[in-house]
Coordinates of C-alpha atoms in Angstrom, one line a residue:
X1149 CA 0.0 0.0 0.0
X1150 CA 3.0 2.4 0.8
X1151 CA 5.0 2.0 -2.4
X1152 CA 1.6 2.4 -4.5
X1153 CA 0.8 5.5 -2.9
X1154 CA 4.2 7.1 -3.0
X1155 CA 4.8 6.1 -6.5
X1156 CA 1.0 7.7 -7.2
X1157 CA 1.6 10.9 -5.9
X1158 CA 5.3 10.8 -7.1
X1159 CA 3.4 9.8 -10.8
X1160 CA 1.3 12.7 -10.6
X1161 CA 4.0 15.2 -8.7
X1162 CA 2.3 15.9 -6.1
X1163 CA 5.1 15.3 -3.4
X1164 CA 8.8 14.6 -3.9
X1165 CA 10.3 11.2 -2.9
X1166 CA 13.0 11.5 -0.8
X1167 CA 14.8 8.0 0.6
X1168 CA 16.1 4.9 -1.0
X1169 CA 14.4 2.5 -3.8
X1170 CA 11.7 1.0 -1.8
X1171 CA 11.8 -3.1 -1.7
X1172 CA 9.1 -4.0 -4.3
X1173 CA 7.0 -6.1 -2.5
X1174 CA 3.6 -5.5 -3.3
X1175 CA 1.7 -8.6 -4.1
X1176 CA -1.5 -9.1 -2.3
X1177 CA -5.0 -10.4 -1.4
X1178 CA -3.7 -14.1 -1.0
X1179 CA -6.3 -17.0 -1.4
X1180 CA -5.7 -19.5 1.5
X1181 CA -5.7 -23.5 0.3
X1182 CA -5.8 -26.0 2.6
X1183 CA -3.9 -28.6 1.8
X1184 CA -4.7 -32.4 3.1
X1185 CA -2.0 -32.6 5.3
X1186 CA -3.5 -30.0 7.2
X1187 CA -0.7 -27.8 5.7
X1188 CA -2.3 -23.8 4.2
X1189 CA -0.8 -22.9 1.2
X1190 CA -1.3 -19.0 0.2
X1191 CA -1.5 -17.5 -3.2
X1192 CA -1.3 -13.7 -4.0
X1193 CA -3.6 -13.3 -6.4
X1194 CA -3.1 -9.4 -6.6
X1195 CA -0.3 -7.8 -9.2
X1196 CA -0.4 -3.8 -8.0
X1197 CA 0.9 -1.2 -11.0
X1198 CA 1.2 2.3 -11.0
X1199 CA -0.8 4.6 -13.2
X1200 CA 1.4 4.3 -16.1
X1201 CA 1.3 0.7 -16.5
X1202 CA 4.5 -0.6 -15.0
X1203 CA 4.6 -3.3 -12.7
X1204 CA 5.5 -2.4 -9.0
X1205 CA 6.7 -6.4 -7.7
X1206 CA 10.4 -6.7 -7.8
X1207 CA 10.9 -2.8 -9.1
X1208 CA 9.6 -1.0 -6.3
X1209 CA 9.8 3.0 -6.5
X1210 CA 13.0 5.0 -6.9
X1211 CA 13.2 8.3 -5.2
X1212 CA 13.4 11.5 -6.3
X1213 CA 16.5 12.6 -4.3
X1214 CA 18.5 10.0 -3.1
X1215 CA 19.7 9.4 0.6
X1216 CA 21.3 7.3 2.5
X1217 CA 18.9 6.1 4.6
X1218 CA 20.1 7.3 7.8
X1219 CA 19.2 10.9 7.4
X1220 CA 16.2 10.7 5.3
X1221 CA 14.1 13.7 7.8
X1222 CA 17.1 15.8 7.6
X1223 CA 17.5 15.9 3.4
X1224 CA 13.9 16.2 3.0
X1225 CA 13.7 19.2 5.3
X1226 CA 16.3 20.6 3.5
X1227 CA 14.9 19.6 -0.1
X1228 CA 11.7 21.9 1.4
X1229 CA 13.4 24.9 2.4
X1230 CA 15.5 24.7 -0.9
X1231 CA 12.0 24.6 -2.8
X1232 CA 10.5 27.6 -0.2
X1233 CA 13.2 29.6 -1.4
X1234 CA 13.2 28.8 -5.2
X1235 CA 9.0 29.5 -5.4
X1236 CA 8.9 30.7 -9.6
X1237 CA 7.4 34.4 -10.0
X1238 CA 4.5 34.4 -12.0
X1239 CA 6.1 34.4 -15.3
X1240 CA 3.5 35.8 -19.0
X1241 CA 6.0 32.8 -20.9
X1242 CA 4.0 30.1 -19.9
X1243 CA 4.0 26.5 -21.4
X1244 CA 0.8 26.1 -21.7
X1245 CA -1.9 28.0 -23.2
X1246 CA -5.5 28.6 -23.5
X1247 CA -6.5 28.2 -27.1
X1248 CA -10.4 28.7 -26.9
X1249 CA -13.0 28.6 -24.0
X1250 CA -16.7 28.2 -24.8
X1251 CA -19.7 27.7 -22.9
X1252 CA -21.2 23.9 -24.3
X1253 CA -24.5 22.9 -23.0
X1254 CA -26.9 24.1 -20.6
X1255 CA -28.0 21.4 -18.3
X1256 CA -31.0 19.2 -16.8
X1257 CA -32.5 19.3 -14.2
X1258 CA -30.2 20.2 -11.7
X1259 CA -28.8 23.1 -13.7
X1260 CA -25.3 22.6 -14.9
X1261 CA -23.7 24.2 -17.3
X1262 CA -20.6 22.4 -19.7
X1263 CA -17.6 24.2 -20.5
X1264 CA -14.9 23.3 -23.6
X1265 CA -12.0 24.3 -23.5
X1266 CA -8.2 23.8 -25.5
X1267 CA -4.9 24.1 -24.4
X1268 CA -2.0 24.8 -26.4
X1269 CA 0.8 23.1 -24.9
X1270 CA 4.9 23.3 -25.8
X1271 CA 7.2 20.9 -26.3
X1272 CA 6.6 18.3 -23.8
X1273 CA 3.5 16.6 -21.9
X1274 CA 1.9 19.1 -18.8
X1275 CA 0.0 18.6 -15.9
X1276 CA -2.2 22.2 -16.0
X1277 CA -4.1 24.2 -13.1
X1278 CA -6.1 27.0 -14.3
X1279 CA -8.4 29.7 -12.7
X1280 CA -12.1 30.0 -13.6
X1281 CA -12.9 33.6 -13.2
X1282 CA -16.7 35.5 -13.1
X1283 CA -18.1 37.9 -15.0
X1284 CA -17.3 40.5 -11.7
X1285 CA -13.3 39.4 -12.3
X1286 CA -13.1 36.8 -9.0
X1287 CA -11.0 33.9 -9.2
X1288 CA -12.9 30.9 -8.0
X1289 CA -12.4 27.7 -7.8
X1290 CA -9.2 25.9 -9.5
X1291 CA -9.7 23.4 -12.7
X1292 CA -7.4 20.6 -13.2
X1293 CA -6.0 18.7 -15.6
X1294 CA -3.9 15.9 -15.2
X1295 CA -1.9 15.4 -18.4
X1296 CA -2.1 17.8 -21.5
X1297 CA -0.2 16.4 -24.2
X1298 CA 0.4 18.2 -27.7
X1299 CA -2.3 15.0 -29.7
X1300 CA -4.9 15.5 -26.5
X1301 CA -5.7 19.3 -25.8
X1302 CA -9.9 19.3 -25.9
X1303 CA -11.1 18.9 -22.2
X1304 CA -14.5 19.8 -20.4
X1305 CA -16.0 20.6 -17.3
X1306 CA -19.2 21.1 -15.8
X1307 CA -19.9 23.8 -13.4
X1308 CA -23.4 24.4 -11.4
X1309 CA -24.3 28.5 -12.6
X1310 CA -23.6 30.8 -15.8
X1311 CA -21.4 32.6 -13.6
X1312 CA -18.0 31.7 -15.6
X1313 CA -16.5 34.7 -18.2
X1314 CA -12.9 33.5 -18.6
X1315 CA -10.4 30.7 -17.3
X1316 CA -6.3 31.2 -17.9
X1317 CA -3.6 29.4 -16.5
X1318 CA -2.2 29.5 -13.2
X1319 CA 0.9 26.9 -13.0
X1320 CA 2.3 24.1 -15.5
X1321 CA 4.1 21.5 -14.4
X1322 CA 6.2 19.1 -16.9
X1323 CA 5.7 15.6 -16.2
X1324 CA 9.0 14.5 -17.6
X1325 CA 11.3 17.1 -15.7
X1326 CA 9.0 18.0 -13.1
X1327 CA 10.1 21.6 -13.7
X1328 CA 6.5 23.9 -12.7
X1329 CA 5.8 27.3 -14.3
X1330 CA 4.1 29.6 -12.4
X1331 CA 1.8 31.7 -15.0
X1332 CA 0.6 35.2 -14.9
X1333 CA -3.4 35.1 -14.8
X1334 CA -4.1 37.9 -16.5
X1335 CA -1.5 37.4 -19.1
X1336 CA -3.0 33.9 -20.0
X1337 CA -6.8 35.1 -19.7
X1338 CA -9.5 33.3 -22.2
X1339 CA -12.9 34.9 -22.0
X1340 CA -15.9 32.7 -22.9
X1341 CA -17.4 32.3 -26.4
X1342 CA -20.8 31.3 -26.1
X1343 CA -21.6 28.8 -28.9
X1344 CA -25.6 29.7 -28.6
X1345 CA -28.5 28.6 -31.0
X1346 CA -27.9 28.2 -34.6
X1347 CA -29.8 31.3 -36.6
X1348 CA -30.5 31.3 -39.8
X1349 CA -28.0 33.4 -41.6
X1350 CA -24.8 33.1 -44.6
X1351 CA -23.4 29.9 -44.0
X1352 CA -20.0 29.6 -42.7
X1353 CA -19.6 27.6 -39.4
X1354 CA -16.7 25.4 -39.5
X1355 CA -17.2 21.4 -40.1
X1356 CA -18.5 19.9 -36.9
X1357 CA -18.9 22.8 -35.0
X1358 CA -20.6 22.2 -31.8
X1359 CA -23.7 24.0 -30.7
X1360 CA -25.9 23.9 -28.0
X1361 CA -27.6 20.9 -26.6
X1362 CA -29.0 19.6 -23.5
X1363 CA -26.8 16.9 -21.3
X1364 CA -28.4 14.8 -18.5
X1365 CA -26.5 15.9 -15.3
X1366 CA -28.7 13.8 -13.0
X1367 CA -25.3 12.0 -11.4
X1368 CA -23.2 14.7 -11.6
X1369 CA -21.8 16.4 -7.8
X1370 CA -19.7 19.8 -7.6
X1371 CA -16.6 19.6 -5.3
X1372 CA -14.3 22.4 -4.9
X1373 CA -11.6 20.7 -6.7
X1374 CA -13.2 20.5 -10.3
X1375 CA -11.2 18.0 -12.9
X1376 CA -11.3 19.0 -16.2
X1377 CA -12.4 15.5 -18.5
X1378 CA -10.6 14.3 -21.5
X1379 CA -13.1 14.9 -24.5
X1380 CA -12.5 13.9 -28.0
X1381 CA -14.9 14.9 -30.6
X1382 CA -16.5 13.4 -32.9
X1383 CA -15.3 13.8 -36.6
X1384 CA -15.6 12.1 -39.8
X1385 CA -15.4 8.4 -40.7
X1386 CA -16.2 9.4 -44.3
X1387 CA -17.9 12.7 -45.7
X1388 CA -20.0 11.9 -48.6
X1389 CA -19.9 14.3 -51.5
X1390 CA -22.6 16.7 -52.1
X1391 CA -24.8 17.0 -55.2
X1392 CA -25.7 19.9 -57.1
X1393 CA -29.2 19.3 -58.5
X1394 CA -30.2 19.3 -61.8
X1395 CA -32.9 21.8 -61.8
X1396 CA -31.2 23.9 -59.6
X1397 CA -28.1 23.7 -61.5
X1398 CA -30.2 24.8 -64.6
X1399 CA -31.6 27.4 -63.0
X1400 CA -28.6 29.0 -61.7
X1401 CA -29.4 28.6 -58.0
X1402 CA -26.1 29.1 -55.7
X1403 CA -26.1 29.7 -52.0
X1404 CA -25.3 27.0 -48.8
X1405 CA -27.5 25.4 -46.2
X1406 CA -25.9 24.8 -42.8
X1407 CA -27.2 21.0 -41.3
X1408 CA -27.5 20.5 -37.9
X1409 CA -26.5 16.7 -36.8
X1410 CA -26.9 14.8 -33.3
X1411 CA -24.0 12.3 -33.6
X1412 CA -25.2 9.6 -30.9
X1413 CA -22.9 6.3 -29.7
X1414 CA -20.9 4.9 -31.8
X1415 CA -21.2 8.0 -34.2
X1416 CA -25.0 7.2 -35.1
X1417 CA -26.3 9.8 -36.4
X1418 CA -29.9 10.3 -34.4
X1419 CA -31.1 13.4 -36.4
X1420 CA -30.3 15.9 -39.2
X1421 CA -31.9 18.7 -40.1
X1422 CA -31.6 22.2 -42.2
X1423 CA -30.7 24.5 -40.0
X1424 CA -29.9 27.9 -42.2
X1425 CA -29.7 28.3 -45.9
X1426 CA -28.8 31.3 -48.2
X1427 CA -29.6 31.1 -52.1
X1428 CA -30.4 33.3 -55.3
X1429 CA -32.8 31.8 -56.0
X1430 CA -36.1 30.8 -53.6
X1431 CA -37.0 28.1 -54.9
X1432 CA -34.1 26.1 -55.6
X1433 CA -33.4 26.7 -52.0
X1434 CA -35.1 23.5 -50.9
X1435 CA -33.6 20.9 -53.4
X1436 CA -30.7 22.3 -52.4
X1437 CA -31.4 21.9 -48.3
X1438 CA -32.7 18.0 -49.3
X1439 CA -29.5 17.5 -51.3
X1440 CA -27.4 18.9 -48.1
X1441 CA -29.6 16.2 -45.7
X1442 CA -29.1 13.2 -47.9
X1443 CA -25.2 14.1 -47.7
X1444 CA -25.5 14.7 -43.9
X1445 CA -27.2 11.3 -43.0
X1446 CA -24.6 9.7 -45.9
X1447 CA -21.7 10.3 -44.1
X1448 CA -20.4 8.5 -41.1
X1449 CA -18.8 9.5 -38.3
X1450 CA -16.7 8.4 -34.7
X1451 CA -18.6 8.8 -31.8
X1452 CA -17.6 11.8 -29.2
X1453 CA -16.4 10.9 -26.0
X1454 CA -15.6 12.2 -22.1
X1455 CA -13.1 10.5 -20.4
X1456 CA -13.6 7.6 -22.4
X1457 CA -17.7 7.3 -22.3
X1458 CA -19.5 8.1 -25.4
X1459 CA -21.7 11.2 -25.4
X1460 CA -24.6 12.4 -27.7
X1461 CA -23.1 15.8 -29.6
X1462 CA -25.2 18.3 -31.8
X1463 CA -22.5 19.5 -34.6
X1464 CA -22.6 21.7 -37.9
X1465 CA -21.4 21.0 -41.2
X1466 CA -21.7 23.5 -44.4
X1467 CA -22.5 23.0 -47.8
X1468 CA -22.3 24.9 -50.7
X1469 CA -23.2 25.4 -54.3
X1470 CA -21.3 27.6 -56.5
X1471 CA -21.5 27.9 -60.6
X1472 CA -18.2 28.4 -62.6

């Protein structure tokens, strides 16, 4: 139990190891045999890892600073008054940074909201704590994110008000070096872009562009630590082509229609719909909003996910019709 806790918190650096390699003894939870000689034999039946896969029996943990042994207490206290005196000052070059912050869903019934968000990170993987600030300028409560790595940046949140205008980074901490960055707030600060309701309008949201929708927050319990979730989107498997149809075509129609799809498990699509659509012509402006549906429910997509569980998304995707 010791070694998988220190090597955890060492893991996730949230305390330095000071000491010797510990002895690698961590099998456990041994089934008991009797045997009919009235011996017991006892099996461990339990292989303990820490959280990056590697096995913990006969590797144990190796310290961050080594010692001796005998005076363990004395080079950790003076590990922690090296660390008191070397604090970083809030520096505006910060390794990680806020790319866009946008306000996702609204939330039922208890009232949640969902917040996006997307780091930038630099060379390196990061664990990241930032600030989530009001529409008054408070800081409240920190968000955390446990690894941001330069293929994973997309992560979300929930939060129990629309109370939220901005978040930025606070510190960075590399997970190879161990090195943290302490960031300047203000100098990192990403306001909010609501996403809202689609209106109708020129066309011109980007592909799978995610707009509001409604998320069952039934389970869901606020703490004062709030962990940030990996999301990944859902994109496309294959994006069939759209046609330009024949009567419009003849009668010179141009313009775009912007489709609303709910991409469900798996990347199902559950519905698709015309959601805004701009043309010369009124009406070739239908055939060419049913020639945008039969290319949105065509296509196929991957399913979006937090933290690994698939989610139901509402996304946009753009068509358009031009003559030569």
């Amino acid at each position: 139990g010791a070694e998988s806790l220190a090597r955890a918190l060492q893991y996730y650096h949230r305390a330095t190891l000071v000491g010797t390699r510990t002895a690698g003894k961590v099998l456990g939870v041994d089934a008991e045999i009797p045997l009919d000689d009235g011996g017991l034999l006892r099996v461990a039946t339990l292989d303990m890892r820490d959280p990056s896969g590697q096995r913990l029996e006969g590797h144990g943990v190796a310290p961050d600073i080594e010692s001796n042994g005998t005076d363990d207490e004395n080079r950790a206290l003076s590990f922690l008054d090296e660390t008191e005196s070397a604090q970083p000052t809030p520096s505006q070059t910060c390794p990680v940074t806020v790319k866009r912050f946008d306000e996702d869903a609204t939330g039922l019934p208890k009232g949640y909201e969902r917040y996006s968000f997307e780091l930038t990170p630099g060379e390196g993987s990061f664990s990241v704590r930032l600030l989530a600030w009001t529409a008054a300028g408070r800081a409240r409560r920190a968000i955390l994110v446990s690894s941001v790595q330069p293929g994973l940046t997309k992560f979300m949140f929930v939060w129990p008000a629309k109370e939220l205008s901005a978040i930025s980074v606070q510190r960075a901490a590399d997970l190879s070096s161990g090195i943290v960055t302490a960031c300047d707030p203000s100098a990192s600060q990403r306001p909010l872009k609501t996403l809202g309701t689609v209106t109708a309008g020129p066309c011109g949201s980007s592909d799978l562009a995610p707009v509001s929708a409604h998320f069952d927050d039934t389970d869901i319990k606020f703490e004062d630590d709030v962990k940030a979730q990996i999301f990944r989107d859902a994109d496309f498997r294959f994006k069939a082509g759209v046609s330009y149809p024949v009567i419009a075509k003849e009668e010179g129609t141009q313009g775009c229609a912007t489709v609303m799809v709910v991409i469900g498990v798996g990347g199902t699509i559950l519905d698709a719909k015309v959601v805004a659509s701009q043309c010369n012509q009124s009406m070739g402006c239908n055939l060419l909003g049913d020639a945008a549906l039969r290319a949105a429910r065509n296509s196929t997509f991957t399913g979006a996910s937090l933290d690994g569980k698939p989610i139901e998304q509402n996304y946009l995707i753009d068509y358009f019709w031009q003559l030569r």
